[in-house]
Short mmCIF file of C-alpha atoms in Angstrom, two decimals:
data_model
loop_
_atom_site.label_atom_id
_atom_site.label_comp_id
_atom_site.label_asym_id
_atom_site.label_seq_id
_atom_site.Cartn_x
_atom_site.Cartn_y
_atom_site.Cartn_z
CA MET A 102 17.81 174.88 79.11
CA ALA A 103 14.65 173.50 80.64
CA SER A 104 13.42 172.75 77.14
CA LYS A 105 16.46 170.61 76.36
CA ILE A 106 16.20 168.73 79.60
CA GLY A 107 12.55 167.94 78.80
CA GLU A 108 13.46 166.72 75.35
CA ALA A 109 16.17 164.52 76.79
CA TYR A 110 13.74 163.10 79.32
CA ILE A 111 11.20 162.29 76.61
CA GLU A 112 13.89 160.64 74.48
CA VAL A 113 15.10 158.51 77.40
CA ARG A 114 11.53 157.46 78.24
CA THR A 115 10.90 156.64 74.60
CA ASN A 116 14.07 154.60 74.33
CA GLN A 117 13.27 152.92 77.62
CA ALA A 118 9.81 151.91 76.40
CA LYS A 119 11.27 150.70 73.13
CA PHE A 120 13.90 148.68 75.00
CA SER A 121 11.27 147.14 77.27
CA LYS A 122 9.23 146.18 74.27
CA GLU A 123 12.24 144.62 72.56
CA LEU A 124 13.19 142.86 75.79
CA LYS A 125 9.74 141.34 76.08
CA GLY A 126 9.97 140.24 72.46
CA MET A 127 13.29 138.61 73.15
CA GLU A 128 11.83 136.90 76.21
CA ARG A 129 9.00 135.54 74.11
CA THR A 130 11.44 134.35 71.46
CA VAL A 131 13.67 132.69 74.04
CA LYS A 132 10.64 131.10 75.74
CA SER A 133 9.32 129.88 72.39
CA SER A 134 12.71 128.43 71.47
CA THR A 135 13.03 126.86 74.90
CA ASP A 136 9.58 125.28 74.57
CA ARG A 137 10.44 123.91 71.16
CA MET A 138 13.71 122.52 72.44
CA LYS A 139 11.93 120.94 75.40
CA LYS A 140 9.39 119.30 73.09
CA ASN A 141 12.16 118.05 70.84
CA PHE A 142 14.05 116.62 73.80
CA ASP A 143 10.83 115.02 75.06
CA ARG A 144 10.30 113.42 71.65
CA ILE A 145 13.90 112.23 71.58
CA GLY A 146 13.50 110.87 75.09
CA LYS A 147 10.33 109.04 74.15
CA GLY A 148 12.02 107.68 71.03
CA VAL A 149 14.94 106.46 73.06
CA SER A 150 12.49 104.95 75.55
CA VAL A 151 10.59 103.16 72.75
CA MET A 152 13.85 101.96 71.26
CA SER A 153 14.91 100.75 74.68
CA ARG A 154 11.65 98.87 75.17
CA ALA A 155 11.89 97.38 71.66
CA ALA A 156 15.45 96.31 72.35
CA ARG A 157 14.37 94.68 75.61
CA LEU A 158 11.48 92.89 73.89
CA GLY A 159 13.77 91.77 71.07
CA PHE A 160 16.25 90.42 73.56
CA ILE A 161 13.50 88.55 75.41
CA ALA A 162 12.23 87.05 72.12
CA VAL A 163 15.71 85.92 71.11
CA ALA A 164 16.34 84.49 74.57
CA ALA A 165 13.00 82.64 74.47
CA ALA A 166 13.80 81.23 71.02
CA ILE A 167 17.21 80.04 72.18
CA THR A 168 15.71 78.53 75.33
CA GLY A 169 12.98 76.82 73.29
CA THR A 170 15.53 75.40 70.86
CA VAL A 171 17.72 74.12 73.67
CA TYR A 172 14.69 72.58 75.42
CA ALA A 173 13.49 70.92 72.18
CA ALA A 174 16.97 69.53 71.52
CA ALA A 175 17.21 68.16 75.06
CA LYS A 176 13.76 66.62 74.75
CA TYR A 177 14.68 65.00 71.43
CA GLU A 178 17.87 63.57 72.93
CA LYS A 179 15.79 62.05 75.72
CA GLN A 180 13.36 60.52 73.20
CA MET A 181 16.19 58.98 71.21
CA ALA A 182 17.87 57.74 74.38
CA THR A 183 14.69 55.75 75.05
CA VAL A 184 14.88 54.29 71.54
CA SER A 185 18.51 53.30 72.14
CA THR A 186 17.44 51.02 75.01
CA MET A 187 16.03 48.65 72.36
CA LEU A 188 19.42 48.25 70.67
CA SER A 189 22.29 45.95 71.45
CA ARG A 190 25.77 47.37 71.84
CA LYS A 191 26.60 46.06 68.38
CA SER A 192 23.66 47.94 66.82
CA MET A 193 24.28 51.21 68.70
CA PRO A 194 26.13 52.96 65.80
CA ILE A 195 22.82 53.14 63.91
CA MET A 196 21.59 55.72 66.44
CA ASP A 197 23.24 58.56 64.48
CA LYS A 198 21.17 57.59 61.46
CA TYR A 199 18.02 57.34 63.60
CA LYS A 200 18.56 60.83 65.05
CA ASP A 201 19.06 62.34 61.62
CA LEU A 202 16.18 60.64 59.79
CA VAL A 203 13.54 60.73 62.53
CA GLY A 204 13.94 64.51 62.66
CA LYS A 205 13.59 64.74 58.87
CA MET A 206 10.52 62.47 58.90
CA GLY A 207 8.90 64.85 61.36
CA ILE A 208 9.17 67.64 58.78
CA ILE A 209 8.10 65.47 55.83
CA PHE A 210 5.06 63.86 57.47
CA GLY A 211 4.10 66.64 59.88
CA GLU A 212 4.48 64.37 62.92
CA SER A 213 6.12 65.24 66.22
CA THR A 214 9.47 63.60 66.94
CA GLU A 215 7.90 62.32 70.15
CA THR A 216 5.29 60.32 68.18
CA LEU A 217 7.84 59.12 65.63
CA SER A 218 10.39 58.05 68.22
CA LYS A 219 7.66 56.19 70.11
CA GLY A 220 6.71 54.47 66.85
CA LEU A 221 10.34 53.53 66.24
CA TYR A 222 10.60 52.17 69.78
CA ASP A 223 7.49 50.01 69.24
CA ILE A 224 8.81 48.75 65.90
CA LEU A 225 12.09 47.69 67.49
CA SER A 226 10.25 46.11 70.42
CA ALA A 227 8.28 44.06 67.87
CA SER A 228 11.61 42.43 66.96
CA ILE A 229 12.05 44.25 63.65
CA ALA A 230 15.76 44.33 62.78
CA PRO A 231 17.36 47.73 63.59
CA GLU A 232 18.56 48.22 60.00
CA LYS A 233 15.00 47.68 58.71
CA ALA A 234 13.13 49.59 61.41
CA LEU A 235 13.38 52.99 59.69
CA LYS A 236 11.77 51.59 56.53
CA VAL A 237 8.85 50.24 58.56
CA LEU A 238 8.62 53.57 60.40
CA ALA A 239 8.50 55.52 57.12
CA ILE A 240 5.70 53.29 55.77
CA SER A 241 3.83 53.62 59.07
CA ALA A 242 4.20 57.41 58.99
CA LYS A 243 2.94 57.52 55.40
CA ALA A 244 -0.03 55.29 56.30
CA ALA A 245 -0.79 57.43 59.34
CA ALA A 246 -0.74 60.63 57.29
CA ALA A 247 -3.06 59.12 54.68
CA GLY A 248 -5.30 57.50 57.30
CA LEU A 249 -5.55 60.55 59.58
CA THR A 250 -4.10 58.83 62.62
CA ASP A 251 -0.69 58.85 64.28
CA THR A 252 2.37 56.82 63.39
CA GLY A 253 2.26 54.79 66.59
CA VAL A 254 -1.20 53.40 65.79
CA ALA A 255 -0.20 52.53 62.22
CA ALA A 256 3.09 50.98 63.31
CA ASP A 257 1.34 48.84 65.90
CA ALA A 258 -1.09 47.44 63.31
CA ILE A 259 1.62 46.78 60.72
CA THR A 260 4.08 45.13 63.13
CA THR A 261 1.32 43.02 64.72
CA ILE A 262 0.41 41.65 61.28
CA ILE A 263 4.09 41.10 60.41
CA ASN A 264 4.55 39.01 63.54
CA SER A 265 1.18 37.23 63.34
CA TYR A 266 1.64 36.07 59.74
CA GLY A 267 5.41 35.72 59.78
CA TYR A 268 5.89 38.42 57.16
CA ALA A 269 9.24 40.12 56.62
CA ALA A 270 9.82 43.80 57.39
CA GLU A 271 9.96 44.35 53.62
CA ASP A 272 6.26 43.39 53.48
CA ALA A 273 5.22 46.46 55.50
CA GLY A 274 4.16 48.29 52.33
CA LYS A 275 2.01 45.37 51.19
CA ILE A 276 0.33 45.20 54.61
CA SER A 277 -0.38 48.93 54.55
CA ASP A 278 -1.92 48.62 51.07
CA ILE A 279 -4.24 45.79 52.22
CA LEU A 280 -5.34 47.86 55.22
CA PHE A 281 -6.28 50.70 52.86
CA ALA A 282 -8.11 48.21 50.62
CA ILE A 283 -10.26 47.26 53.63
CA VAL A 284 -10.94 50.95 54.26
CA LYS A 285 -11.82 51.49 50.59
CA LYS A 286 -14.32 48.62 50.38
CA GLY A 287 -15.59 48.53 53.95
CA LYS A 288 -17.50 50.93 56.13
CA THR A 289 -14.56 51.87 58.32
CA THR A 290 -11.64 54.28 58.58
CA PHE A 291 -7.93 53.60 58.93
CA ALA A 292 -8.02 55.16 62.40
CA GLU A 293 -10.77 52.68 63.42
CA LEU A 294 -9.26 49.67 61.68
CA ALA A 295 -5.61 49.96 62.74
CA PRO A 296 -6.14 49.49 66.50
CA SER A 297 -8.74 46.72 65.97
CA ILE A 298 -7.23 44.38 63.40
CA GLY A 299 -4.53 43.22 65.79
CA LYS A 300 -7.23 41.60 67.92
CA VAL A 301 -7.96 39.05 65.19
CA ALA A 302 -4.77 38.85 63.10
CA ALA A 303 -3.05 36.18 65.20
CA THR A 304 -6.18 34.00 65.36
CA ALA A 305 -6.71 34.29 61.61
CA ALA A 306 -3.11 33.35 60.89
CA ILE A 307 -3.29 30.29 63.17
CA ALA A 308 -6.58 29.21 61.58
CA GLY A 309 -5.10 29.40 58.08
CA VAL A 310 -6.97 32.49 56.86
CA SER A 311 -4.77 34.68 54.67
CA LEU A 312 -4.48 38.40 55.31
CA GLU A 313 -6.28 39.04 52.00
CA GLU A 314 -9.19 36.82 53.08
CA LEU A 315 -9.28 38.42 56.50
CA GLY A 316 -9.35 41.84 54.84
CA ALA A 317 -12.17 40.84 52.48
CA THR A 318 -14.27 39.49 55.36
CA LEU A 319 -13.80 42.62 57.47
CA ALA A 320 -14.65 44.85 54.49
CA THR A 321 -17.82 42.87 53.74
CA ILE A 322 -19.18 42.70 57.26
CA THR A 323 -18.43 46.34 58.12
CA ARG A 324 -20.21 47.34 54.92
CA ALA A 325 -23.25 45.51 56.32
CA GLY A 326 -23.29 48.00 59.19
CA ILE A 327 -21.27 46.13 61.81
CA ARG A 328 -18.87 48.49 63.58
CA THR A 329 -15.15 47.87 63.09
CA GLU A 330 -14.35 46.69 66.60
CA GLU A 331 -17.43 44.46 66.63
CA ALA A 332 -16.43 43.11 63.20
CA THR A 333 -13.07 41.88 64.51
CA THR A 334 -14.90 40.25 67.43
CA ALA A 335 -17.32 38.64 64.95
CA MET A 336 -14.39 37.36 62.90
CA ASN A 337 -12.91 35.77 66.01
CA GLY A 338 -16.28 34.08 66.59
CA ILE A 339 -16.30 32.68 63.04
CA LEU A 340 -12.76 31.34 63.40
CA ARG A 341 -13.55 29.78 66.76
CA ALA A 342 -16.12 27.58 65.04
CA PHE A 343 -13.32 26.08 62.91
CA LEU A 344 -10.77 25.89 65.72
CA LYS A 345 -13.03 24.31 68.31
CA PRO A 346 -16.35 23.16 66.80
CA THR A 347 -19.10 21.57 68.84
CA ASP A 348 -20.27 18.07 67.91
CA ASP A 349 -23.55 19.45 66.56
CA ALA A 350 -21.73 22.08 64.51
CA ALA A 351 -19.36 19.52 63.00
CA LYS A 352 -22.30 17.28 62.10
CA ALA A 353 -24.20 20.16 60.49
CA ALA A 354 -21.15 21.19 58.44
CA LYS A 355 -20.75 17.68 57.03
CA GLU A 356 -24.27 17.91 55.63
CA PHE A 357 -23.00 20.80 53.47
CA GLY A 358 -19.89 18.96 52.33
CA PHE A 359 -17.10 20.39 54.50
CA GLU A 360 -15.49 19.91 57.88
CA LEU A 361 -15.19 22.58 60.53
CA ASN A 362 -11.42 22.59 60.87
CA THR A 363 -8.42 24.67 59.87
CA ASN A 364 -7.63 22.35 56.97
CA THR A 365 -10.85 23.50 55.30
CA LEU A 366 -9.78 27.14 55.67
CA ARG A 367 -6.33 26.37 54.26
CA THR A 368 -7.71 24.55 51.22
CA ILE A 369 -11.02 26.02 50.03
CA GLY A 370 -10.81 29.14 52.19
CA LEU A 371 -13.59 31.07 53.86
CA ARG A 372 -14.98 32.07 50.47
CA GLY A 373 -15.30 28.38 49.52
CA VAL A 374 -17.23 27.76 52.75
CA LEU A 375 -19.56 30.67 51.99
CA GLU A 376 -20.31 29.18 48.56
CA LEU A 377 -21.20 25.83 50.15
CA LEU A 378 -23.54 27.56 52.59
CA THR A 379 -25.59 29.33 49.91
CA ASP A 380 -28.70 27.25 50.65
CA ALA A 381 -28.26 26.99 54.43
CA THR A 382 -31.18 28.11 56.58
CA ALA A 383 -30.77 30.50 59.49
CA GLU A 384 -31.17 27.61 61.93
CA GLN A 385 -28.53 25.48 60.20
CA THR A 386 -26.12 28.40 60.08
CA ALA A 387 -26.69 29.08 63.78
CA GLU A 388 -25.95 25.43 64.58
CA MET A 389 -22.60 25.60 62.79
CA PHE A 390 -21.70 29.01 64.23
CA PRO A 391 -23.14 29.03 67.77
CA ASN A 392 -21.22 32.12 68.88
CA ILE A 393 -23.76 34.94 68.51
CA ARG A 394 -21.22 37.49 67.26
CA GLY A 395 -19.68 34.96 64.90
CA LEU A 396 -23.15 34.13 63.58
CA LYS A 397 -23.80 37.81 62.94
CA GLY A 398 -20.56 38.11 60.97
CA ILE A 399 -20.97 34.96 58.86
CA ALA A 400 -24.58 35.90 58.08
CA ALA A 401 -23.45 39.31 56.79
CA ALA A 402 -20.84 37.66 54.55
CA MET A 403 -23.31 35.01 53.28
CA GLN A 404 -25.78 37.71 52.26
CA ASP A 405 -23.18 39.51 50.14
CA LEU A 406 -21.13 36.74 48.52
CA GLU A 407 -20.74 38.72 45.32
CA GLY A 408 -19.46 41.72 47.24
CA TYR A 409 -17.13 39.47 49.23
CA THR A 410 -15.67 38.15 45.98
CA GLU A 411 -15.02 41.69 44.75
CA ASP A 412 -13.49 42.63 48.10
CA TYR A 413 -11.13 39.66 47.96
CA LYS A 414 -10.09 40.58 44.43
CA LEU A 415 -9.17 44.09 45.55
CA MET A 416 -7.10 42.72 48.44
CA LEU A 417 -5.04 40.75 45.91
CA GLU A 418 -4.63 43.84 43.72
CA SER A 419 -4.15 46.41 46.47
CA ALA A 420 -0.57 47.46 45.60
CA GLY A 421 -0.21 51.24 45.68
CA LEU A 422 -3.40 52.02 47.64
CA THR A 423 -1.48 53.68 50.48
CA GLN A 424 0.00 56.10 47.99
CA GLU A 425 -3.44 56.81 46.51
CA ALA A 426 -5.15 57.41 49.86
#
């Protein structure tokens, strides 16, 4: 009996130990599964968090883009509203065309609508007819792109010359081509020339000097090393000698067979005067052109009469130079 009880005790202890071992194994399995599940949930949580952040960032980007577009549109409307102040009530319907084409020009020429609208405003303020203003703006934008300056600068030069010489708006292309001819033959750039030529254009026109002759003179004297702005000042000095000569200057000019007046410039031109002065001494030249800057300019032209002749020829044959630049 005692033997059986002992066997039963051993069996129970054995089963108990086995059960404990299995229980611990189950605990380890459960713990391992729990850990894996926790890691998976952590990863899912992080993924959701990343997705949430990405969604927030995407929303912010979209909102910023919408805000930027709205702001740009409002800014453009303001720019065009400024342009509209240059129009009469009768011309106001053209604003729809302006709004459409100025925006397209910005894409084509790589200019901001702010610069283009300012250029259009200046063109209209120069008394260019509203229906012709866009054509002048397009030529100005093309010239600006080729000349590495902005449309406003180009438009100012072109419209100043139109008004000084009494050209039509349709002549804007011709004017632009002559400006590029000056750049091609002279020692200057379009960006330097455009803001300077307006300082002499009106005087040259009044004195009877054609735009082609003005261009040839500026090309010749800048090639001699005279800076662009100084060259326009020198040209004004030369013209002043014809517009208001001193008694001594007038007397000296007669010795060379011409009179210091605008009629001379309108008939034989500045080139004709240069040919007559071929044998003039420095002192005689200084007497006819007492303005020191004017003397510097005329001397440079006299020393390169052959070059001046070539420059003038190019001015006459300058069609298409804007396109080539």
